[in-house]
Coordinates of C-alpha atoms in Angstrom, one line a residue:
Chain D
X1 CA -27.8 -29.8 2.8
X2 CA -29.6 -29.3 -1.0
X3 CA -30.5 -32.5 -2.7
X4 CA -31.5 -32.7 -6.6
X5 CA -34.7 -31.5 -6.7
X6 CA -35.6 -32.7 -10.1
X7 CA -36.4 -35.9 -11.4
X8 CA -33.7 -38.8 -11.7
X9 CA -32.8 -40.0 -15.4
X10 CA -31.5 -37.2 -17.8
X11 CA -30.4 -34.9 -14.5
X12 CA -28.5 -38.1 -13.0
X13 CA -26.3 -38.2 -15.9
X14 CA -25.4 -34.7 -15.6
X15 CA -24.8 -35.2 -12.0
X16 CA -22.5 -38.1 -12.9
X17 CA -20.5 -35.6 -15.2
X18 CA -20.5 -32.8 -12.5
X19 CA -19.3 -35.5 -9.9
X20 CA -16.4 -36.4 -12.4
X21 CA -15.2 -32.8 -13.0
X22 CA -15.5 -32.1 -9.3
X23 CA -13.4 -35.0 -8.5
X24 CA -10.9 -34.1 -11.1
X25 CA -10.7 -30.7 -9.5
X26 CA -10.3 -32.1 -6.3
X27 CA -7.4 -34.6 -7.2
X28 CA -5.6 -31.4 -9.3
X29 CA -6.0 -29.6 -5.4
X30 CA -4.2 -32.2 -3.7
X31 CA -1.7 -33.1 -6.6
X32 CA 0.9 -30.8 -5.1
X33 CA 0.9 -32.6 -1.8
X34 CA 1.0 -35.9 -3.5
X35 CA 4.0 -34.8 -5.5
X36 CA 5.6 -33.9 -2.2
X37 CA 5.3 -37.5 -0.7
X38 CA 6.5 -38.8 -4.0
X39 CA 9.4 -36.7 -4.1
X40 CA 10.0 -37.5 -0.7
X41 CA 10.6 -41.2 -1.0
X42 CA 12.6 -41.2 -3.9
X43 CA 16.4 -41.7 -4.1
X44 CA 18.9 -38.8 -4.8
X45 CA 20.1 -40.2 -8.2
X46 CA 16.1 -40.1 -9.2
X47 CA 16.0 -36.5 -8.5
X48 CA 18.8 -35.6 -11.1
X49 CA 16.0 -35.9 -14.0
X50 CA 12.1 -36.2 -14.1
X51 CA 10.4 -39.1 -13.1
X52 CA 6.8 -39.9 -12.2
X53 CA 7.0 -42.2 -9.3
X54 CA 9.8 -43.6 -7.0
X55 CA 11.8 -46.8 -8.1
X56 CA 11.4 -48.0 -4.6
X57 CA 10.0 -46.3 -1.4
X58 CA 13.0 -44.8 0.4
X59 CA 11.5 -44.0 4.0
X60 CA 15.1 -43.6 5.2
X61 CA 14.6 -40.2 3.4
X62 CA 12.7 -39.1 6.4
X63 CA 15.4 -40.3 9.3
X64 CA 18.2 -38.8 7.2
X65 CA 16.5 -35.5 6.9
X66 CA 16.2 -35.3 10.4
X67 CA 19.9 -35.2 10.8
X68 CA 20.5 -33.3 7.5
X69 CA 19.0 -30.3 9.7
X70 CA 17.7 -30.0 13.2
X71 CA 13.9 -30.9 12.1
X72 CA 13.6 -32.7 15.2
X73 CA 14.4 -29.6 17.6
X74 CA 12.2 -27.4 14.9
X75 CA 9.1 -29.7 15.3
X76 CA 9.9 -29.6 19.3
X77 CA 10.0 -25.8 19.0
X78 CA 7.0 -25.3 17.0
X79 CA 4.8 -27.8 19.4
X80 CA 6.1 -25.1 22.4
X81 CA 5.3 -22.2 20.4
X82 CA 1.8 -23.8 19.3
X83 CA 0.7 -24.8 22.9
X84 CA 2.3 -21.7 24.6
X85 CA 0.1 -19.3 22.3
X86 CA -3.1 -21.4 22.5
X87 CA -3.0 -21.5 26.1
X88 CA -2.7 -18.2 26.5
X89 CA -5.3 -17.5 23.9
X90 CA -7.9 -19.8 25.4
X91 CA -7.4 -18.4 28.7
X92 CA -7.7 -14.6 27.8
X93 CA -9.2 -14.3 24.7
X94 CA -12.3 -16.5 26.4
X95 CA -12.3 -14.5 29.5
X96 CA -12.0 -11.1 27.5
X97 CA -14.9 -12.1 25.3
X98 CA -16.9 -13.2 28.6
X99 CA -16.2 -9.7 30.3
X100 CA -17.1 -8.0 26.8
X101 CA -20.6 -9.8 26.7
X102 CA -21.5 -10.4 30.0
X103 CA -20.0 -8.3 32.8
X104 CA -21.7 -4.8 33.7
X105 CA -18.2 -2.7 32.9
X106 CA -18.5 0.8 32.0
X107 CA -17.9 1.4 28.1
X108 CA -18.6 -2.2 27.0
X109 CA -19.9 -1.1 23.8
X110 CA -16.9 1.2 23.2
X111 CA -14.3 -1.7 23.9
X112 CA -15.8 -3.8 21.9
X113 CA -15.9 -1.6 18.9
X114 CA -12.5 -1.1 19.8
X115 CA -11.8 -4.8 19.4
X116 CA -13.7 -4.8 16.0
X117 CA -11.1 -2.2 14.8
X118 CA -8.0 -4.1 16.1
X119 CA -9.1 -7.1 14.3
X120 CA -8.4 -4.9 10.9
X121 CA -4.7 -4.0 12.0
X122 CA -2.6 -5.7 9.3
X123 CA 0.3 -7.4 11.1
X124 CA 2.9 -7.0 8.3
X125 CA 2.5 -3.3 8.4
X126 CA 3.3 -3.2 12.2
X127 CA 5.9 -5.6 12.0
X128 CA 8.8 -2.9 12.6
X129 CA 7.3 -1.0 15.6
X130 CA 6.3 -4.5 17.3
X131 CA 9.8 -5.8 16.6
X132 CA 11.0 -2.4 18.6
X133 CA 8.5 -2.7 21.2
X134 CA 9.5 -6.5 21.9
X135 CA 13.0 -5.5 22.0
X136 CA 12.3 -2.7 24.6
X137 CA 10.6 -4.9 27.1
X138 CA 12.2 -3.3 30.3
X139 CA 14.5 -5.8 32.4
X140 CA 14.4 -8.6 29.9
X141 CA 17.3 -9.7 27.7
X142 CA 19.7 -7.2 29.6
X143 CA 17.4 -4.2 29.3
X144 CA 17.4 -1.6 31.8
X145 CA 13.7 -0.8 33.6
X146 CA 13.7 1.7 30.6
X147 CA 14.0 -0.8 28.2
X148 CA 17.5 0.2 27.0
X149 CA 20.6 -1.4 26.4
X150 CA 19.7 -5.0 25.8
X151 CA 17.5 -7.3 23.2
X152 CA 14.2 -7.4 25.6
X153 CA 12.3 -10.5 24.6
X154 CA 14.3 -11.1 21.2
X155 CA 15.5 -14.7 20.8
X156 CA 13.4 -15.7 23.9
X157 CA 10.4 -17.7 24.3
X158 CA 8.4 -14.8 25.4
X159 CA 8.7 -12.9 22.4
X160 CA 8.1 -16.0 20.4
X161 CA 4.5 -16.8 22.2
X162 CA 3.3 -13.9 23.8
X163 CA 3.1 -11.1 20.9
X164 CA 0.9 -13.0 18.7
X165 CA -1.3 -14.8 21.3
X166 CA -4.7 -13.4 22.4
X167 CA -5.4 -12.0 18.6
X168 CA -8.6 -9.8 18.8
X169 CA -10.5 -11.8 16.4
X170 CA -10.6 -14.6 18.9
X171 CA -11.8 -12.3 21.7
X172 CA -14.5 -11.1 19.0
X173 CA -15.7 -14.7 18.3
X174 CA -15.9 -15.6 21.8
X175 CA -17.8 -12.7 22.5
X176 CA -20.3 -13.5 20.1
X177 CA -20.9 -17.1 21.6
X178 CA -21.4 -15.5 25.1
X179 CA -23.8 -12.8 23.8
X180 CA -25.8 -15.7 22.4
X181 CA -26.4 -17.2 25.7
X182 CA -29.6 -16.5 27.8
X183 CA -28.7 -14.4 30.8
X184 CA -30.9 -16.4 33.2
X185 CA -28.3 -19.1 33.4
X186 CA -25.6 -16.6 35.0
X187 CA -28.3 -15.3 36.9
X188 CA -29.3 -18.6 38.4
X189 CA -25.6 -19.3 39.4
X190 CA -25.1 -15.8 41.0
X191 CA -28.3 -16.4 43.2
X192 CA -26.6 -19.7 44.1
X193 CA -23.6 -17.6 45.4
X194 CA -21.2 -18.6 42.7
X195 CA -18.4 -15.7 42.1
X196 CA -18.1 -14.2 38.6
X197 CA -15.1 -16.1 38.0
X198 CA -16.8 -19.6 38.9
X199 CA -20.0 -18.6 36.5
X200 CA -17.4 -18.1 33.8
X201 CA -15.1 -21.0 34.2
X202 CA -18.0 -23.7 35.6
X203 CA -21.1 -22.5 33.7
X204 CA -20.6 -20.3 30.9
X205 CA -17.3 -21.7 29.3
X206 CA -18.6 -25.1 28.9
X207 CA -21.8 -23.8 27.0
X208 CA -19.6 -22.4 24.6
X209 CA -17.4 -25.3 24.2
X210 CA -17.9 -25.4 20.1
X211 CA -16.6 -22.0 19.9
X212 CA -13.8 -22.7 22.3
X213 CA -12.8 -25.4 19.8
X214 CA -12.9 -23.4 17.0
X215 CA -10.7 -20.7 18.4
X216 CA -8.2 -23.5 19.4
X217 CA -8.4 -25.1 16.0
X218 CA -7.3 -21.6 14.5
X219 CA -5.0 -20.6 17.0
X220 CA -3.2 -23.9 16.6
X221 CA -3.2 -23.7 13.0
X222 CA -2.0 -20.0 13.0
X223 CA 0.8 -20.8 15.2
X224 CA 2.1 -24.1 13.6
X225 CA 1.9 -22.0 10.3
X226 CA 3.7 -18.5 11.6
X227 CA 6.9 -17.9 9.5
X228 CA 7.8 -14.2 9.6
X229 CA 7.7 -13.3 12.9
X230 CA 9.9 -16.4 14.2
X231 CA 12.2 -15.6 11.8
X232 CA 12.9 -12.0 12.4
X233 CA 13.2 -12.7 16.2
X234 CA 15.0 -15.9 16.7
X235 CA 18.9 -16.3 16.0
X236 CA 19.1 -19.7 17.2
X237 CA 18.3 -23.1 16.1
X238 CA 17.3 -23.8 19.4
X239 CA 14.4 -21.4 19.1
X240 CA 13.4 -22.0 15.5
X241 CA 10.1 -23.4 14.7
X242 CA 10.0 -25.7 11.6
X243 CA 8.6 -23.4 9.3
X244 CA 11.7 -21.2 9.8
X245 CA 14.0 -24.5 9.5
X246 CA 12.1 -25.4 6.3
X247 CA 12.6 -22.0 4.8
X248 CA 16.5 -21.7 5.7
X249 CA 16.8 -25.4 4.4
X250 CA 15.2 -24.6 1.1
X251 CA 17.6 -21.3 0.5
X252 CA 20.9 -23.5 0.8
X253 CA 22.0 -22.2 -2.6
X254 CA 24.5 -24.8 -3.3
X255 CA 22.5 -27.7 -3.4
X256 CA 19.0 -28.1 -2.0
X257 CA 18.6 -31.8 -1.0
X258 CA 14.9 -32.1 -2.4
X259 CA 14.2 -35.5 -1.0
X260 CA 14.8 -34.2 2.5
X261 CA 13.3 -30.8 2.1
X262 CA 10.0 -32.7 0.7
X263 CA 10.4 -35.2 3.7
X264 CA 10.6 -32.0 6.0
X265 CA 7.7 -30.5 4.5
X266 CA 5.6 -33.7 4.5
X267 CA 6.2 -33.6 8.3
X268 CA 5.5 -30.1 8.6
X269 CA 2.2 -30.2 6.8
X270 CA 1.1 -33.6 8.5
X271 CA -0.1 -32.5 12.0
X272 CA -2.3 -29.9 10.6
X273 CA -3.9 -32.1 7.8
X274 CA -4.6 -34.8 10.9
X275 CA -5.9 -31.7 12.9
X276 CA -8.0 -30.6 10.3
X277 CA -9.7 -34.0 9.3
X278 CA -10.4 -34.7 13.0
X279 CA -11.6 -31.1 13.4
X280 CA -13.3 -30.2 10.0
X281 CA -16.3 -29.2 11.8
X282 CA -14.9 -26.7 13.6
X283 CA -12.5 -25.4 10.7
X284 CA -15.4 -25.2 8.3
X285 CA -18.0 -23.7 10.8
X286 CA -15.7 -21.4 12.1
X287 CA -14.8 -20.0 8.7
X288 CA -18.7 -20.4 7.7
X289 CA -20.0 -18.1 10.8
X290 CA -17.2 -15.6 10.5
X291 CA -18.3 -15.0 7.0
X292 CA -22.0 -15.0 7.7
X293 CA -22.1 -13.2 10.8
X294 CA -19.1 -10.8 10.1
Chain K
X1 CA -30.7 -26.4 24.9
X2 CA -33.7 -28.1 26.9
X3 CA -31.5 -29.9 29.3
X4 CA -30.1 -26.4 30.3
X5 CA -33.3 -24.7 30.5
X6 CA -34.7 -27.2 32.9
X7 CA -31.7 -27.1 35.2
X8 CA -32.1 -23.2 35.4
X9 CA -35.7 -23.7 36.3
X10 CA -34.7 -26.5 39.1
X11 CA -32.3 -23.7 40.2
X12 CA -34.4 -20.5 40.2
X13 CA -37.3 -22.5 42.2
X14 CA -35.6 -22.7 45.1
X15 CA -33.3 -19.5 45.6
X16 CA -31.4 -19.4 48.9
X17 CA -32.3 -16.8 51.2
X18 CA -30.2 -13.7 51.0
X19 CA -30.2 -10.0 52.1
X20 CA -31.5 -8.6 48.7
X21 CA -30.6 -4.7 48.3
X22 CA -27.2 -4.2 49.6
X23 CA -25.9 -7.3 48.6
X24 CA -27.2 -6.6 45.0
X25 CA -25.2 -3.4 44.9
X26 CA -22.1 -5.2 46.2
X27 CA -22.6 -7.9 43.9
X28 CA -22.9 -5.5 40.8
X29 CA -19.5 -3.7 42.1
X30 CA -17.9 -7.1 42.8
X31 CA -19.3 -8.3 38.8
X32 CA -17.8 -5.0 37.6
X33 CA -14.6 -5.8 39.1
X34 CA -14.3 -9.4 37.9
X35 CA -15.1 -8.0 34.3
X36 CA -12.1 -6.0 34.6
X37 CA -9.9 -8.3 35.9
X38 CA -11.1 -10.8 32.9
X39 CA -10.8 -8.1 30.5
X40 CA -7.5 -6.5 31.6
X41 CA -4.6 -8.9 30.2
X42 CA -6.4 -9.3 26.7
X43 CA -6.6 -5.0 26.9
X44 CA -3.0 -4.5 28.1
X45 CA -1.7 -6.8 25.6
X46 CA -3.7 -5.4 22.8
X47 CA -2.3 -2.1 23.9
X48 CA 1.2 -2.9 24.2
X49 CA 1.2 -5.4 20.8
X50 CA -1.1 -4.2 18.5
X51 CA -2.2 0.1 19.5
X52 CA 1.3 0.9 20.7
X53 CA 3.0 -0.4 17.5
X54 CA 0.3 1.7 15.2
X55 CA 1.2 4.7 16.8
X56 CA 4.7 4.4 16.9
X57 CA 4.8 3.3 12.8
X58 CA 3.3 6.7 12.1
X59 CA 6.1 8.5 14.3
X60 CA 8.6 6.5 12.8
X61 CA 7.8 7.2 9.3
X62 CA 8.8 10.7 9.9
X63 CA 12.3 9.9 11.0
X64 CA 15.5 8.5 9.6
X65 CA 15.9 5.8 12.2
X66 CA 18.4 3.1 11.4
X67 CA 18.4 0.8 14.1
X68 CA 21.7 2.1 15.6
X69 CA 22.7 5.6 16.6
X70 CA 20.7 8.7 16.7
X71 CA 17.6 9.6 14.4
X72 CA 15.9 13.0 13.4
X73 CA 12.7 14.1 12.1
X74 CA 12.8 14.6 8.5
X75 CA 9.2 15.3 7.9
X76 CA 7.8 13.8 4.6
X77 CA 10.9 13.4 3.4
X78 CA 10.5 9.6 3.3
X79 CA 7.6 10.0 1.4
X80 CA 8.9 12.0 -1.1
X81 CA 11.6 9.7 -1.5
X82 CA 9.2 6.9 -2.0
X83 CA 8.0 8.3 -5.1
X84 CA 10.9 8.2 -6.9
X85 CA 11.9 4.8 -5.8
X86 CA 11.7 2.7 -8.7
X87 CA 11.7 -0.6 -7.0
X88 CA 9.2 0.4 -4.6
X89 CA 6.7 1.5 -7.3
X90 CA 7.5 -1.7 -8.8
X91 CA 6.5 -3.5 -5.6
X92 CA 3.3 -1.5 -5.2
X93 CA 2.0 -2.2 -8.7
X94 CA 3.1 -6.0 -8.2
X95 CA 1.0 -6.0 -5.0
X96 CA -2.1 -4.4 -6.5
X97 CA -1.8 -6.6 -9.6
X98 CA -1.6 -9.7 -7.3
X99 CA -4.4 -8.4 -5.5
X100 CA -6.6 -7.5 -8.7
X101 CA -5.9 -10.7 -10.5
X102 CA -5.9 -13.2 -7.7
X103 CA -8.7 -12.1 -5.7
X104 CA -11.5 -11.8 -8.5
X105 CA -10.5 -15.2 -10.1
X106 CA -10.2 -17.3 -7.0
X107 CA -13.6 -15.8 -5.8
X108 CA -15.0 -17.0 -9.1
X109 CA -13.3 -20.3 -8.7
X110 CA -14.2 -20.7 -5.0
X111 CA -17.9 -20.0 -6.1
X112 CA -17.9 -22.5 -8.7
X113 CA -16.6 -25.2 -6.7
X114 CA -19.1 -24.4 -3.7
X115 CA -22.1 -24.5 -6.5
X116 CA -20.6 -27.6 -7.4
X117 CA -20.2 -29.4 -4.3
X118 CA -23.9 -28.0 -3.1
X119 CA -25.5 -29.6 -6.0
X120 CA -26.1 -33.1 -4.6
X121 CA -23.1 -34.9 -6.0
X122 CA -21.5 -37.8 -4.3
X123 CA -18.4 -38.0 -2.0
X124 CA -19.3 -34.2 -1.2
X125 CA -17.8 -34.3 2.2
X126 CA -14.6 -36.0 1.1
X127 CA -14.1 -33.8 -1.9
X128 CA -14.4 -30.9 0.3
X129 CA -11.5 -31.9 2.6
X130 CA -9.5 -32.1 -0.6
X131 CA -10.3 -28.6 -1.8
X132 CA -9.8 -27.0 1.5
X133 CA -6.5 -28.7 2.5
X134 CA -4.1 -26.5 0.9
X135 CA -5.7 -23.8 3.2
X136 CA -4.8 -25.4 6.3
X137 CA -0.8 -26.5 5.4
X138 CA 1.9 -23.7 6.1
X139 CA 2.6 -21.3 3.3
X140 CA 6.0 -22.0 3.7
X141 CA 5.6 -25.7 3.5
X142 CA 3.7 -25.4 0.4
X143 CA 5.9 -23.0 -1.1
X144 CA 9.0 -25.5 -0.7
X145 CA 6.9 -28.0 -2.4
X146 CA 6.1 -25.4 -5.3
X147 CA 9.7 -24.4 -5.5
X148 CA 10.4 -27.8 -6.6
X149 CA 7.3 -28.0 -8.8
X150 CA 8.7 -24.9 -10.7
X151 CA 12.2 -26.5 -10.9
X152 CA 13.1 -25.9 -14.8
X153 CA 14.7 -29.4 -15.5
X154 CA 13.1 -31.7 -13.2
X155 CA 10.2 -30.1 -12.3
X156 CA 6.4 -31.3 -12.4
X157 CA 5.0 -28.1 -14.0
X158 CA 7.3 -28.3 -17.3
X159 CA 6.6 -32.1 -17.6
X160 CA 3.0 -31.6 -17.4
X161 CA 3.3 -28.9 -20.2
X162 CA 5.6 -31.5 -21.9
X163 CA 2.6 -34.1 -21.8
X164 CA 0.5 -31.3 -24.2
X165 CA 3.6 -30.9 -26.5
X166 CA 4.3 -27.5 -24.8
X167 CA 7.7 -26.1 -24.4
X168 CA 9.2 -26.3 -20.9
X169 CA 9.0 -22.5 -19.1
X170 CA 11.4 -20.9 -16.5
X171 CA 8.4 -20.3 -14.3
X172 CA 10.3 -18.5 -11.5
X173 CA 13.4 -17.6 -13.5
X174 CA 11.5 -15.5 -16.3
X175 CA 10.8 -12.1 -15.4
X176 CA 7.5 -11.8 -17.3
X177 CA 6.4 -15.0 -15.7
X178 CA 7.7 -15.1 -11.8
X179 CA 4.7 -13.0 -10.9
X180 CA 2.0 -15.1 -12.6
X181 CA 3.7 -18.1 -11.2
X182 CA 3.2 -17.0 -7.5
X183 CA -0.5 -15.8 -8.2
X184 CA -1.1 -19.3 -9.1
X185 CA 0.0 -20.6 -6.1
X186 CA -2.1 -17.9 -4.3
X187 CA -5.0 -19.1 -6.0
X188 CA -4.5 -22.7 -5.4
X189 CA -4.0 -21.9 -1.8
X190 CA -6.6 -19.8 -0.8
X191 CA -9.6 -21.3 -2.4
X192 CA -10.7 -23.3 0.3
X193 CA -11.7 -20.8 2.8
X194 CA -13.8 -18.7 0.2
X195 CA -15.2 -22.0 -0.8
X196 CA -16.6 -22.6 2.4
X197 CA -17.9 -19.2 3.1
X198 CA -19.5 -19.6 -0.1
X199 CA -20.9 -23.2 0.7
X200 CA -22.5 -21.9 4.0
X201 CA -23.9 -19.0 2.1
X202 CA -25.6 -21.2 -0.4
X203 CA -26.8 -23.4 2.1
X204 CA -28.6 -20.6 3.7
X205 CA -30.5 -19.5 0.4
X206 CA -34.2 -19.7 1.0
X207 CA -35.5 -22.7 0.0
X208 CA -38.9 -21.3 -0.6
X209 CA -37.6 -18.7 -3.1
X210 CA -35.9 -21.5 -4.9
X211 CA -38.9 -23.6 -5.1
X212 CA -41.1 -20.5 -6.2
X213 CA -38.8 -19.7 -8.9
X214 CA -38.8 -23.2 -10.4
X215 CA -42.6 -23.1 -10.3
X216 CA -42.8 -19.8 -12.2
X217 CA -40.9 -21.5 -15.1
X218 CA -37.7 -20.0 -14.4
X219 CA -34.7 -22.2 -15.6
X220 CA -31.6 -22.8 -13.6
X221 CA -29.6 -19.9 -14.9
X222 CA -32.6 -17.4 -14.2
X223 CA -32.8 -18.7 -10.8
X224 CA -29.2 -18.5 -10.1
X225 CA -29.1 -14.9 -11.1
X226 CA -32.4 -13.7 -9.8
X227 CA -32.5 -15.8 -6.5
X228 CA -29.2 -17.3 -5.6
X229 CA -26.9 -14.6 -6.4
X230 CA -28.6 -11.7 -4.3
X231 CA -28.3 -13.8 -1.5
X232 CA -24.6 -14.2 -1.6
X233 CA -24.3 -10.4 -1.0
X234 CA -22.4 -10.7 2.5
X235 CA -20.6 -13.8 1.7
X236 CA -19.1 -11.6 -1.3
X237 CA -18.3 -8.8 1.1
X238 CA -16.4 -11.1 3.5
X239 CA -14.7 -13.1 0.8
X240 CA -13.4 -9.8 -0.9
X241 CA -12.4 -8.1 2.2
X242 CA -10.7 -10.9 3.8
X243 CA -8.8 -12.0 0.8
X244 CA -7.8 -8.5 -0.2
X245 CA -6.2 -8.1 3.2
X246 CA -4.5 -11.2 3.0
X247 CA -3.2 -10.9 -0.7
X248 CA -2.2 -7.2 0.0
X249 CA 0.2 -9.1 2.8
X250 CA 1.5 -12.0 0.7
X251 CA 5.0 -12.3 1.9
X252 CA 5.9 -16.3 2.5
X253 CA 5.4 -17.5 -0.8
X254 CA 7.6 -14.4 -2.3
X255 CA 10.1 -15.2 0.3
X256 CA 10.6 -18.7 -0.4
X257 CA 10.1 -18.8 -3.9
X258 CA 11.6 -16.1 -5.5
X259 CA 12.8 -13.6 -3.2
X260 CA 11.1 -10.9 -5.2
X261 CA 13.2 -11.6 -8.4
X262 CA 14.3 -12.0 -11.0
X263 CA 15.5 -8.7 -10.4
X264 CA 12.5 -7.0 -9.1
X265 CA 9.6 -8.8 -11.1
X266 CA 8.0 -10.5 -8.5
X267 CA 8.7 -8.2 -5.5
X268 CA 5.7 -7.1 -3.3
X269 CA 5.3 -4.3 -0.8
X270 CA 5.7 -6.4 2.3
X271 CA 8.9 -8.0 0.9
X272 CA 10.2 -4.5 0.4
X273 CA 9.2 -3.3 3.5
X274 CA 11.2 -6.6 5.0
X275 CA 14.3 -5.9 3.0
X276 CA 14.8 -2.2 3.8
X277 CA 13.8 -2.8 7.6
X278 CA 15.7 -5.9 8.4
X279 CA 18.5 -6.1 5.7
X280 CA 19.1 -2.5 5.2
X281 CA 18.0 -1.4 8.4
X282 CA 16.1 1.9 7.1
X283 CA 13.5 1.6 9.5
X284 CA 12.3 4.9 9.0
X285 CA 12.0 4.4 5.5
X286 CA 10.5 1.2 5.7
X287 CA 8.0 2.6 8.1
X288 CA 6.7 4.9 5.7
X289 CA 6.5 2.1 3.3
X290 CA 4.3 0.2 5.7
X291 CA 2.1 3.7 6.3
X292 CA 1.3 3.3 2.7
X293 CA 0.4 -0.6 2.8
X294 CA -2.1 0.7 5.7
X295 CA -3.7 3.2 3.8
X296 CA -4.2 1.1 0.5
X297 CA -5.5 -1.9 2.5
X298 CA -8.0 0.8 4.2
X299 CA -9.1 1.8 0.7
X300 CA -9.6 -1.4 -0.7
X301 CA -12.0 -2.3 2.2
X302 CA -13.6 0.8 1.7
X303 CA -14.4 -0.1 -1.6
X304 CA -15.3 -3.4 -0.6
X305 CA -17.9 -1.7 2.0
X306 CA -19.0 0.5 -1.0
X307 CA -19.7 -2.3 -3.2
X308 CA -21.8 -4.0 -0.5
X309 CA -24.0 -0.9 -0.1
X310 CA -24.3 -0.9 -3.7
X311 CA -25.3 -4.3 -4.2
X312 CA -27.7 -4.5 -1.2
X313 CA -29.5 -1.1 -2.5
X314 CA -30.2 -2.7 -5.8

């Protein structure tokens, strides 16, 4: 943390001015959220013309929004999707990171370079073949053993959760942390007769807890906010996550019910803002360390 | 850390007696096996959902695959057709324009914010949270909010213009304004992550060098250009590459706010790919467009690498 290095006085006045400017900028940054919140509490008649503040705080917009569209179901789906992806990522990305960092497998360097290259694969570019792969998963969704004839993992929890879990960036992140641990630790545990899995789960994984939390918060954010993939592969409201639900609700061409839409949007962003405030350190350190190491 | 070390010392002090040699080799083998077991799920996953799609993408781009029915190899026909596709050309130009405008502006603003937050002002922590907030919220959700803000009659944007005596604008309905309106949201949402990277970089600038520069009588501007700026090289590179890759893949904003319209005025590459593949079912053609997207992202990443080299050579 840098502190002002000059003498107080003239400089402190400049500092106040700077603080004011920065605060103004910060308010501008969150103004859209404030506007969203205010709109979500206005009555429909207030929304036919412009007004700054709601006449009265109409909290029933929220309960009404939940019946105007199956938002409750969408939220549940998002929760399942988020928990599923995060569990997969935490288990398999950290174990892969450990294998790359701490086990004597052959071709470790090449495999690591491979993971780094995979980080660069742009999701939007491989959308089409990924869709076809998911459609052709053998023996699912009416598919034959060769992956023909059915819909595979389309419109299923499998397809919703699995393809976008365990992103290579998380493997890489975990590996970076495992590499920095002293080798003697695992060595000592090995001498004690602990298996490699025991060493991973009981000794090494707890030691990189900050990295695990960082991976978790980024994966939770990515899953909670994911849109295009769920939009493509889900057909039923019983599977659609909240972002897809919001987008569909906002596209109703006849009359968008703005108060309800803003209520839905508020509910959709609130958990992420709460998570961010609670786990700030991990969001920020994760971003920062990725930026400086990468 | 010290607690860990003493624990290790305690353990190594009394190793249980074991047969050393043969066991060591068996151990090596079992460690290898364990390594592969732990790596396998992630490797298989990456092979099926990343590597295989990459290979398929290239293959598909040389076919006329349309989802149903037979398909044929058409060589480079798709790419030839792309050259004369006006809508695609607009999408490509819009995407490049979106990137070339938003990335430098957002980088500059984010750096200014980081400098401001790093200068010893009050309530830094709270402000950092506020500046970062748009970054953690879903693009779809904030896009619906901006859709409402940009509404012509009742939107906040026109009312704010009205405060300054400016005429109302058709933010999303005026073809000349639709793309810039999206850019504004893009810059706004992306500031947080860039700011955080810059903040971390600023805090790692050498204290001694800053003080030495001040002792030498350098003013703040000179100190910034000669000490701080050169130290920001890696941060610039990271921010440039990640935000370029992200802005080439802008989609959610376009989908929710404009659907690429009016006309094709705000369409982008990803939106065209989506439309052609999943609305028009021209999967082969859309795959060719995706290949162009990959190549462009690669080119811009290389430009970033080159810039990084040049700036670190100086």
